[in-house]
Tab-separated table of C-alpha atoms in Angstrom:
chain	number	residue	atom	x	y	z
E	1	MET	CA	135.773	169.667	154.004
E	2	LYS	CA	139.028	168.301	153.505
E	3	PRO	CA	141.235	169.472	150.603
E	4	LEU	CA	141.964	166.132	149.668
E	5	LEU	CA	137.970	164.825	149.731
E	6	GLN	CA	137.444	168.313	147.483
E	7	LEU	CA	139.696	167.472	145.222
E	8	PHE	CA	138.712	163.764	145.001
E	9	PHE	CA	134.971	165.470	143.728
E	10	LEU	CA	136.605	167.006	141.294
E	11	PHE	CA	138.460	165.258	139.405
E	12	PHE	CA	135.465	162.443	139.973
E	13	SER	CA	132.693	164.803	138.319
E	14	ILE	CA	135.227	165.624	135.463
E	15	SER	CA	136.073	162.400	134.113
E	16	SER	CA	132.713	160.758	135.106
E	17	TRP	CA	131.274	164.075	132.424
E	18	ALA	CA	135.031	163.556	129.803
E	19	VAL	CA	134.330	162.576	126.272
E	20	PRO	CA	135.993	159.545	125.113
E	21	PHE	CA	138.545	159.511	122.687
E	22	ILE	CA	138.193	157.850	119.130
E	23	SER	CA	139.864	158.137	116.329
E	24	PRO	CA	139.391	157.941	113.046
E	25	GLU	CA	141.828	154.867	112.601
E	26	VAL	CA	139.619	153.423	115.740
E	27	VAL	CA	136.547	153.663	113.218
E	28	GLN	CA	137.865	151.695	110.574
E	29	GLU	CA	138.771	148.817	112.818
E	30	VAL	CA	135.528	148.921	114.882
E	31	LEU	CA	133.916	148.886	111.224
E	32	ASN	CA	135.874	146.016	109.520
E	33	ARG	CA	135.847	143.913	112.893
E	34	ASP	CA	132.087	144.849	112.890
E	35	TYR	CA	130.363	145.663	109.954
E	36	ALA	CA	132.999	144.380	106.991
E	37	GLY	CA	133.090	140.873	106.098
E	38	GLN	CA	129.183	140.279	106.917
E	39	SER	CA	127.517	137.366	103.897
E	40	LEU	CA	124.727	139.626	102.004
E	41	TYR	CA	121.479	137.812	101.361
E	42	TRP	CA	118.772	138.751	98.533
E	43	LYS	CA	115.254	138.555	99.243
E	44	PRO	CA	113.786	138.399	95.302
E	45	SER	CA	110.269	138.101	96.136
E	46	GLN	CA	108.469	136.682	99.276
E	47	LEU	CA	108.660	133.035	99.337
E	48	PRO	CA	106.251	130.747	99.000
E	49	LEU	CA	105.283	132.700	95.480
E	50	THR	CA	102.686	131.449	93.273
E	51	VAL	CA	103.452	132.558	89.167
E	52	GLU	CA	101.715	131.078	86.209
E	53	LEU	CA	103.943	129.386	83.825
E	54	GLU	CA	102.914	131.834	81.049
E	55	ASP	CA	104.288	135.071	83.369
E	56	ARG	CA	107.115	136.744	81.883
E	57	SER	CA	107.933	139.069	84.125
E	58	ALA	CA	111.125	140.526	85.933
E	59	VAL	CA	109.875	138.331	89.363
E	60	ALA	CA	109.498	135.234	87.559
E	61	ASN	CA	112.030	135.502	84.755
E	62	GLN	CA	114.423	135.786	88.460
E	63	LEU	CA	112.352	133.108	90.195
E	64	ALA	CA	113.086	130.840	86.686
E	65	GLY	CA	116.186	131.463	87.256
E	66	LEU	CA	116.977	131.201	91.061
E	67	PHE	CA	115.476	127.644	90.200
E	68	ASP	CA	117.815	126.982	87.525
E	69	GLN	CA	120.566	127.308	89.417
E	70	GLY	CA	119.150	125.344	92.373
E	71	LEU	CA	118.575	128.040	95.008
E	72	ILE	CA	115.044	127.420	95.159
E	73	GLN	CA	112.849	125.011	94.735
E	74	ARG	CA	109.268	125.243	92.710
E	75	GLU	CA	106.447	122.815	91.997
E	76	ARG	CA	103.798	123.063	89.387
E	77	SER	CA	100.157	123.836	90.541
E	78	PHE	CA	97.324	123.466	88.772
E	79	ALA	CA	94.697	126.440	89.277
E	80	SER	CA	90.796	127.762	87.370
E	81	LYS	CA	91.486	131.338	86.272
E	82	ASP	CA	87.245	132.931	85.465
E	83	LEU	CA	86.880	133.842	82.583
E	84	GLY	CA	83.004	136.034	83.172
E	85	LYS	CA	80.030	134.393	81.693
E	86	GLY	CA	80.820	131.338	83.531
E	87	ARG	CA	84.255	130.257	81.758
E	88	LYS	CA	86.441	129.341	83.030
E	89	LYS	CA	90.420	128.069	82.290
E	90	ILE	CA	92.656	126.481	83.807
E	91	VAL	CA	95.879	127.320	84.018
E	92	LEU	CA	99.363	125.719	84.713
E	93	GLN	CA	101.499	127.336	87.279
E	94	TRP	CA	105.121	127.106	89.560
E	95	ARG	CA	105.354	127.416	93.164
E	96	TYR	CA	108.467	128.572	94.462
E	97	HIS	CA	109.799	127.988	97.664
E	98	TRP	CA	112.622	127.905	99.771
E	99	PRO	CA	114.695	124.820	100.220
E	100	ASP	CA	114.791	125.085	103.918
E	101	PRO	CA	111.996	127.327	105.282
E	102	GLU	CA	114.078	129.084	108.144
E	103	GLN	CA	116.387	130.541	104.541
E	104	GLU	CA	116.723	133.688	105.061
E	105	GLY	CA	117.621	134.610	101.670
E	106	ILE	CA	120.747	133.537	99.224
E	107	ILE	CA	123.860	134.958	99.724
E	108	TYR	CA	125.090	136.854	97.074
E	109	GLY	CA	128.842	138.058	98.439
E	110	VAL	CA	130.223	139.802	101.458
E	111	ARG	CA	130.880	143.322	102.261
E	112	ARG	CA	134.210	144.915	101.700
E	113	LEU	CA	134.651	148.309	103.412
E	114	HIS	CA	135.727	150.242	100.741
E	115	SER	CA	136.870	153.462	103.210
E	116	LEU	CA	135.720	155.491	106.287
E	117	LEU	CA	134.128	159.325	104.126
E	118	ALA	CA	133.739	161.924	108.471
E	119	SER	CA	133.246	160.408	111.686
E	120	SER	CA	131.280	162.472	114.583
E	121	GLU	CA	132.479	163.559	117.596
E	122	PRO	CA	131.383	161.634	120.037
E	123	ILE	CA	127.934	162.012	121.579
E	124	GLN	CA	125.572	160.558	124.475
E	125	GLN	CA	122.902	160.246	124.860
E	126	ASP	CA	120.680	158.644	127.611
E	127	GLY	CA	124.228	157.500	128.796
E	128	VAL	CA	125.165	156.113	126.039
E	129	TRP	CA	127.709	157.990	123.653
E	130	TYR	CA	127.287	157.321	119.913
E	131	VAL	CA	129.597	158.255	117.023
E	132	GLU	CA	128.446	158.713	113.713
E	133	ALA	CA	130.482	157.093	111.085
E	134	ARG	CA	129.686	157.703	107.055
E	135	VAL	CA	131.356	154.518	105.061
E	136	ARG	CA	132.089	153.317	101.200
E	137	TRP	CA	131.640	149.847	100.518
E	138	TRP	CA	131.157	146.521	97.980
E	139	VAL	CA	130.442	143.690	97.051
E	140	ASP	CA	133.246	141.036	97.278
E	141	ARG	CA	133.011	137.384	96.256
E	142	MET	CA	130.083	137.234	93.694
E	143	PRO	CA	129.139	133.188	92.807
E	144	SER	CA	129.179	133.463	89.282
E	145	TRP	CA	125.127	132.812	88.742
E	146	THR	CA	124.293	136.745	89.865
E	147	GLY	CA	126.102	137.522	85.955
E	148	GLN	CA	124.057	134.579	83.998
E	149	GLY	CA	120.616	135.252	82.287
E	150	ALA	CA	118.051	137.003	84.512
E	151	LEU	CA	119.388	138.050	87.373
E	152	LYS	CA	122.398	139.566	86.131
E	153	LYS	CA	119.780	142.166	84.718
E	154	ALA	CA	118.323	142.328	88.652
E	155	ARG	CA	119.029	145.651	89.882
E	156	LEU	CA	121.269	144.766	92.489
E	157	MET	CA	122.952	142.455	91.057
E	158	ARG	CA	124.419	145.132	88.354
E	159	ARG	CA	125.523	147.492	91.072
E	160	SER	CA	126.845	144.766	93.216
E	161	ARG	CA	128.915	144.142	90.606
E	162	GLU	CA	130.573	147.967	90.351
E	163	SER	CA	130.534	148.484	93.913
E	164	LYS	CA	133.662	147.801	94.060
E	165	GLU	CA	134.281	150.932	90.645
E	166	LYS	CA	130.533	153.189	92.626
E	167	PRO	CA	130.725	151.887	96.082
E	168	PHE	CA	128.096	151.877	97.943
E	169	GLU	CA	127.574	154.783	100.915
E	170	THR	CA	125.888	154.810	103.603
E	171	THR	CA	125.765	155.633	107.652
E	172	LYS	CA	126.407	153.888	110.938
E	173	ILE	CA	126.348	154.308	113.927
E	174	LEU	CA	129.281	152.888	116.827
E	175	VAL	CA	128.195	152.667	120.647
E	176	LEU	CA	130.560	152.612	123.357
E	177	LYS	CA	129.631	149.520	125.758
E	178	ASP	CA	131.355	148.359	129.073
E	179	ASN	CA	134.734	150.973	127.484
E	180	ARG	CA	134.342	149.485	123.683
E	181	TRP	CA	132.875	150.780	120.608
E	182	ARG	CA	131.096	148.309	118.194
E	183	LEU	CA	128.760	149.026	115.763
E	184	TRP	CA	125.138	149.769	116.968
E	185	GLN	CA	122.393	146.855	116.755
E	186	PRO	CA	118.473	148.642	117.159
E	187	GLU	CA	117.002	145.004	117.829
E	188	THR	CA	119.495	144.484	120.682
E	189	ASP	CA	120.825	147.816	121.991
E	190	GLY	CA	119.373	150.348	123.889
């Protein structure tokens, strides 16, 4: 084999197995582009949901608070409740539902990146390169309804309000596709 051809094959085999480089600045840039700035949705209960008018549970109070803020809708209905021994009682109920049946939840803020804690070296799996990134993030632009009535007692709302000083921590995976790093989405990426 000619020396030039041998050199070509040597270079090709080395370059095809070379580990791609990613700096912490690039990881931060990808996270700011693909992860931070996203609207956050809260789905306190699976709607539609029917609760008794006299229900004082945390879920019933949250649903009433969301209705009072105009974020969900409700309708009154009646049902009979068996008391035993052939006796029945008429019970008033609220049936809560989303204004739009396709609605996925209620926007309660926007995700902001606080800091990058660590990132791994690129790892190849099934011919695809991945990087694991540990990040801290907080919730920005929370609407006023998140701090009112029963809604401010909801754990997610309480925790989100204090997240700038006590940020959330999570691990995100970045993937190299078409020579560009981006956030890995399990439902669309392989």
